[in-house]
Amino acid sequence: MSFFLARLAVGTSLLGHGLVRMPKLSGFSAWMVDKFKDSLLPESLVTPFSYALPIAELMVGVLIVLGLFTRLALTAGSWIMISLIFGSSMVEDWGAIPSQLIHVAFLTILLVFEHSHNSYSLDKMTRK
């Protein structure tokens, strides 16, 4: 049950991040491009990332909450967070990094125990 609750918590966080950004995707993109305008990252990289990020967060969050393709979703979620840590470093947003590190910690710890503790999941139901 503890694995399920931790999976649900981190999945809900990712799902929520993506969900609230979807209706305002162009505004979110404009905000992110503006935030990175003085960074080393070119707008040609920031713009597509800013559109892909909410979609990726939403999709990965849904998969983690459902426990579907859990191993892949936890890995993808970790890569999303690692890219956000890199981006936060590029704009010296040191305040955002602890939250991103906590997400990575949750995701990677869940990944370690996924095979043996992912009892309440669609993955488990489809393996029977």
Coordinates of C-alpha atoms in Angstrom, one line a residue:
M1 CA 0.0 0.0 0.0
S2 CA 2.9 2.4 0.8
F3 CA 4.3 2.1 -2.8
F4 CA 0.8 2.8 -4.2
L5 CA 0.4 5.9 -2.1
A6 CA 3.9 7.3 -3.0
R7 CA 3.2 6.5 -6.7
L8 CA -0.1 8.2 -6.5
A9 CA 1.4 11.3 -4.9
V10 CA 4.2 11.8 -7.4
G11 CA 1.9 10.9 -10.3
T12 CA -0.7 13.4 -9.2
S13 CA 1.9 16.1 -8.9
L14 CA 3.0 15.5 -12.5
L15 CA -0.5 15.1 -13.8
G16 CA -1.5 18.4 -12.0
H17 CA 1.4 20.3 -13.4
G18 CA 0.5 19.3 -17.0
L19 CA -3.2 19.6 -16.5
V20 CA -3.3 23.2 -15.4
R21 CA -0.9 24.3 -18.2
M22 CA -2.8 22.6 -21.1
P23 CA -5.6 25.3 -21.4
K24 CA -3.0 28.1 -21.4
L25 CA -0.3 26.4 -23.4
S26 CA 0.7 29.4 -25.5
G27 CA 0.8 31.6 -22.4
F28 CA 2.9 29.1 -20.6
S29 CA 5.2 28.9 -23.6
A30 CA 5.5 32.7 -23.8
W31 CA 6.3 32.8 -20.0
M32 CA 9.0 30.2 -20.4
V33 CA 10.6 31.8 -23.4
D34 CA 10.7 35.1 -21.6
K35 CA 12.2 33.5 -18.5
F36 CA 15.0 31.9 -20.6
K37 CA 15.7 35.0 -22.9
D38 CA 19.0 35.8 -21.0
S39 CA 20.1 32.2 -20.6
L40 CA 22.6 30.2 -22.6
L41 CA 19.7 28.2 -24.1
P42 CA 18.5 29.5 -27.5
E43 CA 14.8 30.3 -28.1
S44 CA 14.8 27.6 -30.8
L45 CA 15.2 25.0 -28.1
V46 CA 13.1 26.6 -25.3
T47 CA 10.0 27.1 -27.5
P48 CA 9.5 23.4 -28.5
F49 CA 10.4 22.3 -25.0
S50 CA 7.8 24.7 -23.5
Y51 CA 5.1 23.2 -25.6
A52 CA 6.2 19.6 -25.0
L53 CA 6.7 19.9 -21.2
P54 CA 3.0 20.1 -20.1
I55 CA 2.0 17.3 -22.5
A56 CA 4.8 15.1 -21.2
E57 CA 4.0 15.9 -17.5
L58 CA 0.3 15.2 -18.1
M59 CA 0.9 11.9 -19.9
V60 CA 3.6 10.6 -17.5
G61 CA 1.4 11.7 -14.6
V62 CA -1.6 9.8 -15.9
L63 CA 0.5 6.6 -16.5
I64 CA 2.1 6.8 -13.0
V65 CA -1.3 7.3 -11.3
L66 CA -2.8 4.4 -13.2
G67 CA 0.3 2.2 -12.7
L68 CA 0.4 1.6 -16.5
F69 CA 3.8 1.2 -18.1
T70 CA 5.0 2.2 -14.6
R71 CA 8.7 1.5 -15.1
L72 CA 8.8 3.5 -18.3
A73 CA 6.7 6.3 -16.9
L74 CA 8.9 6.6 -13.7
T75 CA 12.0 6.7 -16.0
A76 CA 10.4 9.4 -18.2
G77 CA 9.4 11.4 -15.2
S78 CA 12.9 11.3 -13.9
W79 CA 14.2 12.6 -17.3
I80 CA 11.6 15.4 -17.3
M81 CA 12.8 16.5 -13.8
I82 CA 16.4 16.3 -14.8
S83 CA 15.8 18.5 -17.7
L84 CA 13.9 21.0 -15.5
I85 CA 16.9 21.0 -13.0
F86 CA 19.2 21.8 -15.9
G87 CA 16.8 24.6 -17.1
S88 CA 16.5 26.0 -13.6
S89 CA 20.3 26.1 -13.4
M90 CA 20.5 27.9 -16.6
V91 CA 18.3 30.7 -15.3
E92 CA 19.7 30.5 -11.8
D93 CA 16.3 29.6 -10.3
W94 CA 17.9 27.9 -7.3
G95 CA 14.5 28.0 -5.4
A96 CA 12.9 25.6 -7.9
I97 CA 15.6 23.0 -7.8
P98 CA 14.8 21.4 -4.3
S99 CA 11.2 20.6 -5.5
Q100 CA 12.6 19.1 -8.7
L101 CA 15.1 17.1 -6.7
I102 CA 12.4 15.7 -4.4
H103 CA 10.4 14.6 -7.5
V104 CA 13.5 12.8 -8.9
A105 CA 14.1 11.2 -5.5
F106 CA 10.5 9.9 -5.3
L107 CA 10.6 8.7 -8.9
T108 CA 13.9 6.9 -8.7
I109 CA 13.1 5.3 -5.3
L110 CA 9.8 4.1 -6.8
L111 CA 11.7 2.8 -9.8
V112 CA 13.9 0.7 -7.5
F113 CA 10.9 -1.0 -5.9
E114 CA 8.6 -1.1 -8.9
H115 CA 9.0 -4.7 -9.8
S116 CA 8.3 -6.1 -6.3
H117 CA 5.9 -3.5 -4.9
N118 CA 3.6 -2.3 -7.7
S119 CA 0.7 -4.4 -6.5
Y120 CA -2.2 -1.9 -7.0
S121 CA -1.7 -1.0 -10.7
L122 CA -2.9 -1.7 -14.2
D123 CA 0.5 -3.3 -14.9
K124 CA -0.2 -5.9 -12.2
M125 CA -3.8 -6.5 -13.5
T126 CA -2.5 -7.1 -17.1
R127 CA 0.3 -9.5 -16.0
K128 CA -2.2 -12.0 -14.6

